[in-house]
Coordinates of C-alpha atoms in Angstrom, one line a residue:
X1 CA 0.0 0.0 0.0
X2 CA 1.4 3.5 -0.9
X3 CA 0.2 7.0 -1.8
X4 CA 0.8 6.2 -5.5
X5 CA -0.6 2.6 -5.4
X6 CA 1.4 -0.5 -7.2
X7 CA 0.5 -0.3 -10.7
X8 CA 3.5 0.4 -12.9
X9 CA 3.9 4.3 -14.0
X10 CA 2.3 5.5 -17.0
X11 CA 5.1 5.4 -19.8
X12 CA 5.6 3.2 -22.8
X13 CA 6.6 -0.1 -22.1
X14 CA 4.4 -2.7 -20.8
X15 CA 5.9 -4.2 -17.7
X16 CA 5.0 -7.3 -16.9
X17 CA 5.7 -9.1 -13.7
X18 CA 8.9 -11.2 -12.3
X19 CA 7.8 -14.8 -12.6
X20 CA 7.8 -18.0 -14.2
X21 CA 5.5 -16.7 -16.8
X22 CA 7.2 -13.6 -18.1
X23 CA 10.4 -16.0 -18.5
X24 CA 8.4 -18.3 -20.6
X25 CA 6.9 -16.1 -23.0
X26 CA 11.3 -14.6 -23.3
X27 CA 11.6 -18.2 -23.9
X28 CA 8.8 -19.0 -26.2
X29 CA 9.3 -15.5 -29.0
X30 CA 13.5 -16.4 -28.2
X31 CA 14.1 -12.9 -26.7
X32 CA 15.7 -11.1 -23.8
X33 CA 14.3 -10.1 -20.3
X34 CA 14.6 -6.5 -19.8
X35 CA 14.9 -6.5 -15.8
X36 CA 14.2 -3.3 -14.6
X37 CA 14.7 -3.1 -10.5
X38 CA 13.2 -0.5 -8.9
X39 CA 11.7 1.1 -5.8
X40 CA 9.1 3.8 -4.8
X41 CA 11.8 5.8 -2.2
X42 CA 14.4 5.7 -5.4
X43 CA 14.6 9.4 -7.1
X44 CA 16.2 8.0 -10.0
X45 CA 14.1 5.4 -10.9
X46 CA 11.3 7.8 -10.7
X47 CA 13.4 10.0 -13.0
X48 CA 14.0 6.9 -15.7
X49 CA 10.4 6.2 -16.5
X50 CA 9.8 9.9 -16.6
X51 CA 12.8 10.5 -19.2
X52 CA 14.0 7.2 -20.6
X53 CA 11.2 5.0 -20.6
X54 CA 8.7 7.3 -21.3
X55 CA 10.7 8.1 -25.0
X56 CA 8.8 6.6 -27.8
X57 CA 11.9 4.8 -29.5
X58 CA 13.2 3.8 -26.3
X59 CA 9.4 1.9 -25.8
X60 CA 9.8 0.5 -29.3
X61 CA 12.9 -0.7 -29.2
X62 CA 11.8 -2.4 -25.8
X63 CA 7.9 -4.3 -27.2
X64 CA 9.6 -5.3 -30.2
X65 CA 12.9 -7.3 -28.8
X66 CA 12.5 -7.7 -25.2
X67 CA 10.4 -8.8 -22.4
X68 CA 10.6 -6.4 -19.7
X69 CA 9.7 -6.8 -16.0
X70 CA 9.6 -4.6 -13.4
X71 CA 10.3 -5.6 -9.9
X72 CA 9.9 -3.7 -6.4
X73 CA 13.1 -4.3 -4.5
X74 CA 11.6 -3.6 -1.3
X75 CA 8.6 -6.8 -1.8
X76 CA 11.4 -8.9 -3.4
X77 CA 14.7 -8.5 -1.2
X78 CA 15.9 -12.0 -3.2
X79 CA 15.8 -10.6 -6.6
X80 CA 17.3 -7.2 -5.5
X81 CA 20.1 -9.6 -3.8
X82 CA 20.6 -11.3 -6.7
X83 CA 20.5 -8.9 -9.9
X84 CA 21.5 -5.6 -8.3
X85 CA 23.9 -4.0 -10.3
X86 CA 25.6 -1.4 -7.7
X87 CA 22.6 0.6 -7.0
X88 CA 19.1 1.4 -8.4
X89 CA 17.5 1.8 -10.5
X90 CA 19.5 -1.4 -12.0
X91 CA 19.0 -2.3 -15.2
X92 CA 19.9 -5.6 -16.3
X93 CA 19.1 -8.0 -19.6
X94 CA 18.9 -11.3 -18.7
X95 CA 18.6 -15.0 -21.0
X96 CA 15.3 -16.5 -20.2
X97 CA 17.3 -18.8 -17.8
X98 CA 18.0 -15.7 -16.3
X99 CA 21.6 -15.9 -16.3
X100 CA 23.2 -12.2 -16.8
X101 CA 23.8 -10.7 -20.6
X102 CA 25.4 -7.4 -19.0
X103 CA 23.6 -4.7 -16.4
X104 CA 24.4 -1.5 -15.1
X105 CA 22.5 1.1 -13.1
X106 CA 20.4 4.4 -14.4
X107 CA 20.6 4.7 -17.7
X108 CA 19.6 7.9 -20.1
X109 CA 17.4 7.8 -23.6
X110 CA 20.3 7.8 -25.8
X111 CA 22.3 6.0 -23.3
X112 CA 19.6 3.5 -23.0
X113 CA 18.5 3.2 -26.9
X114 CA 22.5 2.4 -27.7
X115 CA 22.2 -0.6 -25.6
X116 CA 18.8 -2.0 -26.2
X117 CA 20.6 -2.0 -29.8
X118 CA 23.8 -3.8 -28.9
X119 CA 21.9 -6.5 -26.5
X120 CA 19.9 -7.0 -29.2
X121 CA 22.9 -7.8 -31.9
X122 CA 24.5 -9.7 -28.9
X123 CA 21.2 -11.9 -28.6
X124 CA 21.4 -12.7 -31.9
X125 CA 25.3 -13.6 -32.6
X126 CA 25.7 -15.4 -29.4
X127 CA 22.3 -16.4 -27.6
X128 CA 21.9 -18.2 -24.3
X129 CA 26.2 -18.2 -24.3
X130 CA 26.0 -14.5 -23.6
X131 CA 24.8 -14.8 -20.5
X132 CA 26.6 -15.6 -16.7
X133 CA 25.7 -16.7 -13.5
X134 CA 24.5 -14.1 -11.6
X135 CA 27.1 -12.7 -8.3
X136 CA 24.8 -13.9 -5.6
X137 CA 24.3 -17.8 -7.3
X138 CA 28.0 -18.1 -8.7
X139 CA 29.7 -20.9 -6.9
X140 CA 33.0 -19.4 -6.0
X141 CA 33.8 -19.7 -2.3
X142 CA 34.2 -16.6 -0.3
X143 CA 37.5 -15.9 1.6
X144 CA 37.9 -18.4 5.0
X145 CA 40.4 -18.9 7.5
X146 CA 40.6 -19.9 11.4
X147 CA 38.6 -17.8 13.5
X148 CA 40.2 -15.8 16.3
X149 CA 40.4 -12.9 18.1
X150 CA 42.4 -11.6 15.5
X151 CA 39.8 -10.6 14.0
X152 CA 38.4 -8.1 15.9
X153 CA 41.5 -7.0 16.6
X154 CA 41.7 -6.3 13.0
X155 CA 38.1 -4.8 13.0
X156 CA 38.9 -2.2 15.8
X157 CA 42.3 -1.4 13.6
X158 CA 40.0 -0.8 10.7
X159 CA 38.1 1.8 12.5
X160 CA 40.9 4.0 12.5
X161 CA 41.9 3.0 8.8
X162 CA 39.2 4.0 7.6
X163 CA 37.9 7.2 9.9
X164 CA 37.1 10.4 7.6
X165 CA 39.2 12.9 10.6
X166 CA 37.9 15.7 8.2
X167 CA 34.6 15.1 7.9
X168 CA 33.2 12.2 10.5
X169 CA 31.5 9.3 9.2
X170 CA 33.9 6.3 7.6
X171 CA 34.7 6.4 4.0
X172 CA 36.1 8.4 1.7
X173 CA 33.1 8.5 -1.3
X174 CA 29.4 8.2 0.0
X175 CA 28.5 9.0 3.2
X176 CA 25.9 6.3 4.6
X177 CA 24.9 6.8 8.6
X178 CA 26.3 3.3 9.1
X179 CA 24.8 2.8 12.4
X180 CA 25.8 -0.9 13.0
X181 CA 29.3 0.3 12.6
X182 CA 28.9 2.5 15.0
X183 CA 27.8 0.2 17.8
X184 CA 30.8 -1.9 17.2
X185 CA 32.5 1.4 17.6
X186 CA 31.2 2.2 20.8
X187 CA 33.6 -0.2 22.6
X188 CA 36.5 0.0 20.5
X189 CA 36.7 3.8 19.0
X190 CA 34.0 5.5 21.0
X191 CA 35.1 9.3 20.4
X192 CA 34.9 8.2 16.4
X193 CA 31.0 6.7 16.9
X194 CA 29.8 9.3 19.1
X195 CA 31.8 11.9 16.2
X196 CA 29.7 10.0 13.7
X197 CA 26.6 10.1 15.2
X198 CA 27.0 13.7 15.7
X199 CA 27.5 14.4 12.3
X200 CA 25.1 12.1 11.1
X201 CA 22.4 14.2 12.9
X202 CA 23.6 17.4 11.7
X203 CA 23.7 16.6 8.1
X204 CA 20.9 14.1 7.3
X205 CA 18.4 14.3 10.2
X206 CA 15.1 16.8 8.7
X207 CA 14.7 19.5 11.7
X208 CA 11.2 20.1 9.9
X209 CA 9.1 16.9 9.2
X210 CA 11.5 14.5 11.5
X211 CA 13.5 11.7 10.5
X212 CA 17.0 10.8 8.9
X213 CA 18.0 11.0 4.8
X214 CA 19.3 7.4 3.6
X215 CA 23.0 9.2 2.6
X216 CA 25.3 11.8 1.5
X217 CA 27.0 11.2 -1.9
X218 CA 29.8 13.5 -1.1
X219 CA 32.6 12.8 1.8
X220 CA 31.5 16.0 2.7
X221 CA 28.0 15.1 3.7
X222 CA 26.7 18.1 1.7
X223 CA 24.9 16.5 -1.6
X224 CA 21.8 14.5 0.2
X225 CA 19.8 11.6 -1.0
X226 CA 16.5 12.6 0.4
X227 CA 14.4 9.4 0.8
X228 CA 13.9 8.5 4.4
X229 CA 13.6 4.4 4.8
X230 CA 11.8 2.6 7.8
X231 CA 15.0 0.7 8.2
X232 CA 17.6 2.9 8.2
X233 CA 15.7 5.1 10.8
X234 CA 14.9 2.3 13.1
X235 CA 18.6 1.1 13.3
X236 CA 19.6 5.0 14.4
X237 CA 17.0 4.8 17.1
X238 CA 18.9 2.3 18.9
X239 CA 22.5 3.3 17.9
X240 CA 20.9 6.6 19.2
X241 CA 19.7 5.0 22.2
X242 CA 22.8 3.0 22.9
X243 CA 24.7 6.5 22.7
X244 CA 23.0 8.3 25.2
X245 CA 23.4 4.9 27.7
X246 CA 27.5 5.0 26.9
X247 CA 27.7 9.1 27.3
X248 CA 24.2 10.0 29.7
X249 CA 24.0 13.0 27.1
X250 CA 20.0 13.7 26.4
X251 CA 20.7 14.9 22.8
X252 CA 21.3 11.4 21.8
X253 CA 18.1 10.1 23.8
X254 CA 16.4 13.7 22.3
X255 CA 17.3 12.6 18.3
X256 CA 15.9 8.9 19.0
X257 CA 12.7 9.9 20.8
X258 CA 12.2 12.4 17.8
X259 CA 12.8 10.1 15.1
X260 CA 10.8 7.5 17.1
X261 CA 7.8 10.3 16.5
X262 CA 8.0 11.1 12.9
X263 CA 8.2 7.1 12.0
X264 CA 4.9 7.0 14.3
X265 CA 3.5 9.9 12.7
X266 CA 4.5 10.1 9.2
X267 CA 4.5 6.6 8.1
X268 CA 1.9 5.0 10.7
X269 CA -0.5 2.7 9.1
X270 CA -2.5 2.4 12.3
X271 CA -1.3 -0.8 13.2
X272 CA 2.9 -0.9 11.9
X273 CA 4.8 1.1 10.4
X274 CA 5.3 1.4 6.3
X275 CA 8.0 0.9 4.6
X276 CA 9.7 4.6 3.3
X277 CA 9.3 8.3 2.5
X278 CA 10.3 8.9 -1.1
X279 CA 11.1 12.1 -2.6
X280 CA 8.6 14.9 -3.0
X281 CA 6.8 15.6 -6.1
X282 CA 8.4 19.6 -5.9
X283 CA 12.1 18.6 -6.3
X284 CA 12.4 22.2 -3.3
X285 CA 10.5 20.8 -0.7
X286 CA 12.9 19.2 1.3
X287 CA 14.1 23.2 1.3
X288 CA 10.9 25.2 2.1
X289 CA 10.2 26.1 5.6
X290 CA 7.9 24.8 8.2
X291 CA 5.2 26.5 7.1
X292 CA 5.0 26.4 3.6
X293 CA 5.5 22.8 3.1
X294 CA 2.4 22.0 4.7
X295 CA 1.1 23.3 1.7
X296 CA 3.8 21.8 -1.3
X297 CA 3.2 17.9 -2.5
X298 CA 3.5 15.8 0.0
X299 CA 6.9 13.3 -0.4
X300 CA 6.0 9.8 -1.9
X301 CA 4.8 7.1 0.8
X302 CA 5.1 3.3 0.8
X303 CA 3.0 2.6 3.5
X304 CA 3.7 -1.6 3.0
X305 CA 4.5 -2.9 6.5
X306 CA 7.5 -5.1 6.2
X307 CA 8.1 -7.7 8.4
X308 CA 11.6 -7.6 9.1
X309 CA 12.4 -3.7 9.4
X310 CA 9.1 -3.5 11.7
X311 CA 10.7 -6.8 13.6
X312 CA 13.7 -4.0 13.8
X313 CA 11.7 -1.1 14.7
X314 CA 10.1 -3.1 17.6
X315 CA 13.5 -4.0 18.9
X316 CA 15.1 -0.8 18.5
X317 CA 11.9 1.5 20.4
X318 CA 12.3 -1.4 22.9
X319 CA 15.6 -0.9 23.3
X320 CA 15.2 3.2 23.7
X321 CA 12.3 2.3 26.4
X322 CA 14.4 0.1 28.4
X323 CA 17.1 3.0 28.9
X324 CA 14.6 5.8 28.6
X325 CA 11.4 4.5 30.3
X326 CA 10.0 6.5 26.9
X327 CA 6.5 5.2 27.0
X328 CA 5.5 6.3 23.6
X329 CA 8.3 4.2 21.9
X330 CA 6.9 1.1 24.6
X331 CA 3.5 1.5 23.2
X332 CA 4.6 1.4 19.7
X333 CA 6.6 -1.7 20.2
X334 CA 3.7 -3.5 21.7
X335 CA 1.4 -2.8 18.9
X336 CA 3.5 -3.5 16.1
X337 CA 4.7 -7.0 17.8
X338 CA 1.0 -7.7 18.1
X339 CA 0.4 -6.5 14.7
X340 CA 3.0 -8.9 13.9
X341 CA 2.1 -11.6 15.3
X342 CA -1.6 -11.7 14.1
X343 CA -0.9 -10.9 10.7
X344 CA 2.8 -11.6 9.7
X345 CA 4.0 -14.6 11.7
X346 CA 1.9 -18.0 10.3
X347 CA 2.4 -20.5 12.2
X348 CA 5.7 -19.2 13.4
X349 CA 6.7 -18.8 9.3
X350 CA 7.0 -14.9 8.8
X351 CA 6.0 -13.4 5.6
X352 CA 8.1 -10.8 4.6
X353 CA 4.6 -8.4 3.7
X354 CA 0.8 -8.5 3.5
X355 CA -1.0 -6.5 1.3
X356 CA -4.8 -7.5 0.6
X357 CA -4.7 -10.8 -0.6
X358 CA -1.2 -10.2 -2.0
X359 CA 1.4 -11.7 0.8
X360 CA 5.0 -11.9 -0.1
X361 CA 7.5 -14.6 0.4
X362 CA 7.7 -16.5 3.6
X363 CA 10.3 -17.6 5.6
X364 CA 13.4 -15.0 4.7
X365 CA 16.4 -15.6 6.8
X366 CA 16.9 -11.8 7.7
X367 CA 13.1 -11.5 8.4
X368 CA 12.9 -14.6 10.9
X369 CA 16.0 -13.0 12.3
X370 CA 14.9 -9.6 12.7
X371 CA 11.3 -10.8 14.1
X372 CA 12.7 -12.9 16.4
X373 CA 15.2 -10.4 17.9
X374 CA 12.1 -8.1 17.9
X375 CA 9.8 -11.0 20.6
X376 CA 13.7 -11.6 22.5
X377 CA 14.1 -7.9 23.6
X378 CA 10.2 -8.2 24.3
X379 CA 10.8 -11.1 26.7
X380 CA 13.3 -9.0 28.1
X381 CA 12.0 -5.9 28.7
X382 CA 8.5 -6.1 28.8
X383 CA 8.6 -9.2 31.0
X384 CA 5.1 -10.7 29.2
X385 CA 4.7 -14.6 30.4
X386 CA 2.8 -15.1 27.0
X387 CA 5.6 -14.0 25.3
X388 CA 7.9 -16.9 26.3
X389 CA 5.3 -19.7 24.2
X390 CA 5.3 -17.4 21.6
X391 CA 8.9 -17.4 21.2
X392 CA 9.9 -20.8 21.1
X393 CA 7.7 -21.1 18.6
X394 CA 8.7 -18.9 16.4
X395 CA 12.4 -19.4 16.8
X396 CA 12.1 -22.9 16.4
X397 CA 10.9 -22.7 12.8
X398 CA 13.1 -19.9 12.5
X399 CA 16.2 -22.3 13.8
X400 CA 15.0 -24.9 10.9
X401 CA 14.6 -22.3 8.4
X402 CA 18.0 -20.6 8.6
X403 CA 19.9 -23.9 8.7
X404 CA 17.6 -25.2 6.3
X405 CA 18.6 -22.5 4.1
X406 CA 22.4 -23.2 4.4
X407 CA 21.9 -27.1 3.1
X408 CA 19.5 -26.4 0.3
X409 CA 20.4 -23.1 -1.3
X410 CA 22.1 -24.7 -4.4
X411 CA 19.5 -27.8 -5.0
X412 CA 17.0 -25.0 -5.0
X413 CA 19.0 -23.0 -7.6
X414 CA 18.0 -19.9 -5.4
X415 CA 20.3 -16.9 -4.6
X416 CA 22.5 -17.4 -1.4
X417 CA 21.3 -15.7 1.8
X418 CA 23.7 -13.0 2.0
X419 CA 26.8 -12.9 5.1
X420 CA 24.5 -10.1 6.8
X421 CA 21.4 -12.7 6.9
X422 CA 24.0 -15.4 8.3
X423 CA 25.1 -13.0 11.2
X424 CA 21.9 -12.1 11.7
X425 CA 20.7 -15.6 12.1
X426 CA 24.1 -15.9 14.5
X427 CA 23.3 -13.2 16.6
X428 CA 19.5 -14.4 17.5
X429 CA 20.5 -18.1 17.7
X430 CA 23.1 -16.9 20.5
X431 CA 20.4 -14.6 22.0
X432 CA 18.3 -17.1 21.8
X433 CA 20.1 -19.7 23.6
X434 CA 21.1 -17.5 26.6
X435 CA 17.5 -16.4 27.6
X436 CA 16.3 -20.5 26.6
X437 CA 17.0 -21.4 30.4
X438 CA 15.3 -18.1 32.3
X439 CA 12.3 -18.5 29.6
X440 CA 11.7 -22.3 30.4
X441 CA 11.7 -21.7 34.1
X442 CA 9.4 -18.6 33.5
X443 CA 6.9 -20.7 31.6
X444 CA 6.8 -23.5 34.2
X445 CA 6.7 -21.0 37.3
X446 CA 4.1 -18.4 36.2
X447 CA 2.0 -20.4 34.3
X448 CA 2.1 -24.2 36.4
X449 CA -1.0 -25.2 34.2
X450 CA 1.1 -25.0 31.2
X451 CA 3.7 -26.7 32.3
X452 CA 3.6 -30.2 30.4
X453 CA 2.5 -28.5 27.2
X454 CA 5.8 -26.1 27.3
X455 CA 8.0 -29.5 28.4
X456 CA 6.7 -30.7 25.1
X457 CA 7.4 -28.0 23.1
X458 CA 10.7 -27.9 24.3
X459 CA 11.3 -31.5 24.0
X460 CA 10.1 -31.2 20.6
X461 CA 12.6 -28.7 20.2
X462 CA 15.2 -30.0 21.3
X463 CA 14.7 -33.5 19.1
X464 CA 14.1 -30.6 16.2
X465 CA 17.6 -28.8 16.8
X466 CA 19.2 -32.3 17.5
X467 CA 18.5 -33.2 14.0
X468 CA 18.7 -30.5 12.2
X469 CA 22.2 -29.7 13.8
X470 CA 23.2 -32.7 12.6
X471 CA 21.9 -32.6 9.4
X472 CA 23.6 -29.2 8.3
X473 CA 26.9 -29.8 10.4
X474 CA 27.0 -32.9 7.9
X475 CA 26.2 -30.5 5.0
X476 CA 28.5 -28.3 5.9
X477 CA 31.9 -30.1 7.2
X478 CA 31.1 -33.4 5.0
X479 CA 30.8 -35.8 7.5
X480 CA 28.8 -38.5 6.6
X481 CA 28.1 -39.6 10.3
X482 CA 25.2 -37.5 11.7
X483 CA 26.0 -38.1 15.1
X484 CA 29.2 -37.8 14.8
X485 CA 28.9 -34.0 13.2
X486 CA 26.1 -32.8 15.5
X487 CA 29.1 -34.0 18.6
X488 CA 31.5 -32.1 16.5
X489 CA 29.4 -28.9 16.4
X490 CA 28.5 -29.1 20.4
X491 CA 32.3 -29.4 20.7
X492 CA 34.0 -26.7 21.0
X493 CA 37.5 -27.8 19.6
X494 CA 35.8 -28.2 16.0
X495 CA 33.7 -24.4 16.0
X496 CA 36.9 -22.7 14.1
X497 CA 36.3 -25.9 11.3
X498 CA 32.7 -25.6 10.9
X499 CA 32.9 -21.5 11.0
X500 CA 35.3 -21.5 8.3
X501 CA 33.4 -23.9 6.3
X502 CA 29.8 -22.2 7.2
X503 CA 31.9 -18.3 5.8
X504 CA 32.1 -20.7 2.5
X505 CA 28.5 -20.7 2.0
X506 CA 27.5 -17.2 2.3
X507 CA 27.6 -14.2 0.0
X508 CA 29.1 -10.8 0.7
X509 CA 26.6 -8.1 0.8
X510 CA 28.2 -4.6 1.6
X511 CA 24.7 -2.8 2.4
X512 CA 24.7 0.3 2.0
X513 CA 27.9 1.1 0.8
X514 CA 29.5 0.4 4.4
X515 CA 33.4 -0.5 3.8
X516 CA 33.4 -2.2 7.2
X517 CA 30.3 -4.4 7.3
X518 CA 32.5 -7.1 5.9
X519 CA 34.6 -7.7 8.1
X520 CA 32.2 -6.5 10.9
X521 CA 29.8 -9.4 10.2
X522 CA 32.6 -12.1 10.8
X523 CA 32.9 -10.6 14.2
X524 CA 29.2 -12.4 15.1
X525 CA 29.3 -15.1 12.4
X526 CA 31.9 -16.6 15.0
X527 CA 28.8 -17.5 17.6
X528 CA 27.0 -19.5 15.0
X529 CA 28.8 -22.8 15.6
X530 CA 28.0 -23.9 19.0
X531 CA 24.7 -21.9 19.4
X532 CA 22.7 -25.4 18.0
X533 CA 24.2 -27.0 20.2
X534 CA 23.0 -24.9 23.2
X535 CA 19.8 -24.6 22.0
X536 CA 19.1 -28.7 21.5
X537 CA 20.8 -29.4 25.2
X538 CA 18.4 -26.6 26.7
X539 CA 15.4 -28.4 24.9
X540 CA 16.7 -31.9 26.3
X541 CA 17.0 -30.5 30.1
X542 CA 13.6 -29.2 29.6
X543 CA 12.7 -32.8 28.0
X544 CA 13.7 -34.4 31.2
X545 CA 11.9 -32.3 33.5
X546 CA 9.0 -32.9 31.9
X547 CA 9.3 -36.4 32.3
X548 CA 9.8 -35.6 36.0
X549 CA 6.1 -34.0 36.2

């Protein structure tokens, strides 16, 4: 749901949707796919349709030799993950296998005419041979190596490598708020992440309407990209939050409650909150003062609640509350978990959106991980019985899906969960596995009636994570002995093994341009390896003491 609605804009070419069907009819009349990737926050790819594929030849060309599809990034993360060329929009021609002809980003009518022409000779001297796997399903293995503590001795090094002591922020090109980076930084270089976050505010927070711009595309922070994403702000709420806890400076817990209020009030659906604020129709807006944009076109709104950046939202207000006692951001959390729960979470499967009858795909890595992380800090700070049921539930299925993910990403010919998903998925896991113990004896304590049922579900979890620990431990180190793997991955002589072997299976993904999320991630990615382990011996105590009842 969004201001503009979902139907594709008003130009010449007659989009037709990703799936099996628009590769078919590429197969059937032997043509290209014309892929165009784009999203209703993106300036640019509002800008294309208006000026490239709104140009009659550039239409033409496109009916006659191509069959092009248009795909929301934001309702299909996999497909961005997979085809994005750098940025968007991305434009990318495709076989009808969907391997790669060549792609690139924004593209210009003449620009755009001169390579619909080329792809077009290329098609027909070469065919299908033109094409390549795409980056995210290519087989090569991604750097590995023993795991240590050198590593985040080599992160904390890379803070200083690559500070910006001119203009805050790290980098030395685009200037993205990089707000994970900055909680690493808190322990390690705090003077550089509180710097960061300082400038950060000055430069791409909106003093009028509330809220922070996506990025700077100068290293001076002064050319801003003025879309505002439900993501991006609900990560700076907590990096916000966890710098007013490290300093006791109420500017920090000032910015989060404020940006806390304009995703509230501004992109509210009454229930969650949507997915981005796009550019304004009047290119000035973002310019006028207080009073006279109240009367200027309003910026465009996605109002789509996403599970996983509302699962991220929830933890991040939570997280503010908890330091704060900010009652506002508490209520907010509450509603979108439950809002969550009823509508998102299917039988502890999420779906990444719901819009109508139109639901989109279930069971994502990152938006199990980012739910789940969302009902943990619940657990933790609002201290709900109920929500201890809830939660096993859904991290159960969340446990199978992410390993289940890691074992059958190549039979499924599907793109590979990207390193950030994999850290994510290590980061809840170990979460998950420290509060197990508290949230078993909270369940038998508070609620006695219960207390068979929750021994079952944890007993069925534990036989769950038992198997399924073994299962991918065999996947992963090759060890045809199930048993023998799942012993190898509860001890912890063999975690440096299976985490170098688990590094082999994910894809790099460095989100939004952040030069240290790389090496960042493999600072959690570590925990992965013995977290099944903890998990299935916390179901099997739990097994045993419901025998005892």
């Amino acid at each position: 749901m969004n201001d503009e609605g979902r139907d594709a804009p008003s130009v010449g070419v007659d989009w037709r949707d990703w799936g099996e069907e628009s590769f078919a009819e590429a197969r059937e009349r032997d043509v290209p796919v014309l892929l165009s990737l784009t999203a209703t926050w993106c300036s640019a790819c509002h800008e294309m349709d208006r000026e490239t594929y709104a140009a009659p030849r550039v239409a033409a060309a496109i009916r006659d030799s191509y069959v092009p599809v248009r795909v929301d990034v934001d309702r299909h993360p996999r497909v961005r993950e997979r085809y994005n060329m750098g940025g968007f929009p991305s434009t990318v021609f495709c076989t009808p296998d969907g391997k790669v002809l060549t792609g690139t980003t924004y593209l210009g009518p003449d620009g755009m005419k001169q390579v619909l022409d080329r792809m077009r000779e290329t098609w027909v001297e070469r065919g299908e041979a033109a094409g390549s796997v795409p980056r995210a399903l290519a087989g090569d293995p991604t750097p590995a190596g023993e795991v240590t503590t050198a590593i985040e001795e080599h992160l904390a090094g890379q803070l200083e490598v690559q500070y910006d002591s001119d203009f805050g922020g790290w980098g030395r090109e685009a200037k993205f708020p990089m707000p994970r980076t900055v909680e690493f930084a808190f322990k390690r270089a705090r003077r550089q992440a509180l710097s960061t976050l300082d400038v950060v505010e000055r430069n791409l927070f909106d003093d009028v309407d509330g809220g922070f711009f996506r990025y700077a595309t100068t290293r001076d922070w002064s050319d801003v990209e003025r879309e505002k994403l439900l993501a991006t702000n609900a990560a700076l709420v907590r990096a916000y939050a966890n710098g007013y806890l490290y300093t006791g400076d109420d500017t920090y817990r000032e910015t989060a409650a404020a940006t806390v209020d304009f995703l509230t009030d501004d992109l509210w659906t009454g229930q969650a909150v949507g997915g981005s604020l796009g550019p304004a129709e009047e290119s000035d807006y973002y310019d006028l003062p207080a009073e006279e944009r109240a009367d200027a076109a309003p910026p465009r709104r996605d109002l789509t609640v996403y599970a996983g950046d509302n699962g991220l939202a929830a933890e991040a207000f939570l997280t503010l509350a908890a330091y704060t006692d900010d009652e506002d951001a508490r209520d907010a959390a509450e509603r979108i978990l439950d809002h969550l729960d009823q509508a998102l979470v299917d039988d502890g499967v999420v779906l990444r959106y719901r819009d109508g009858d139109e639901t989109g795909e279930r069971g994502l890595l990152a938006e199990h991980a980012r739910v789940a992380a969302a009902f943990c800090r619940a657990e933790q700070v609002l201290e709900r019985a109920d929500e201890a049921r809830r939660l096993f539930a859904l991290v159960a299925r969340y446990y199978n899906r992410a390993l289940t993910d890691l074992r059958e990403v190549d039979r499924l010919g599907m793109d590979r969960p990207v390193l950030a998903d994999h850290v994510a998925t290590a980061r809840q896991l170990d979460r998950f596995a420290r509060q197990s113990s508290r949230l078993a004896e909270t369940v038998l304590d508070r609620q006695p009636e219960s207390a068979i049922d929750a021994g079952n579900d944890l007993g069925s979890l534990a036989d769950r994570g038992r198997a399924i620990v073994a299962d991918a431990t065999t996947a992963v180190l090759g060890d045809p002995d199930a048993e023998a793997a799942y012993a190898a991955l509860t001890d912890r002589e063999e975690v440096t093994g299976t985490v170098a072997n688990l590094d082999r299976t994910a894809s790099f993904d460095d989100a939004d341009g952040d030069p240290l999320l790389r090496l960042a991630l493999l600072d959690d990615v570590r925990r992965t390896a013995d977290v099944g382990g903890t998990i299935a011996r916390i179901g099997i105590r739990a097994a045993a003491r419901r025998d005892d009842l």
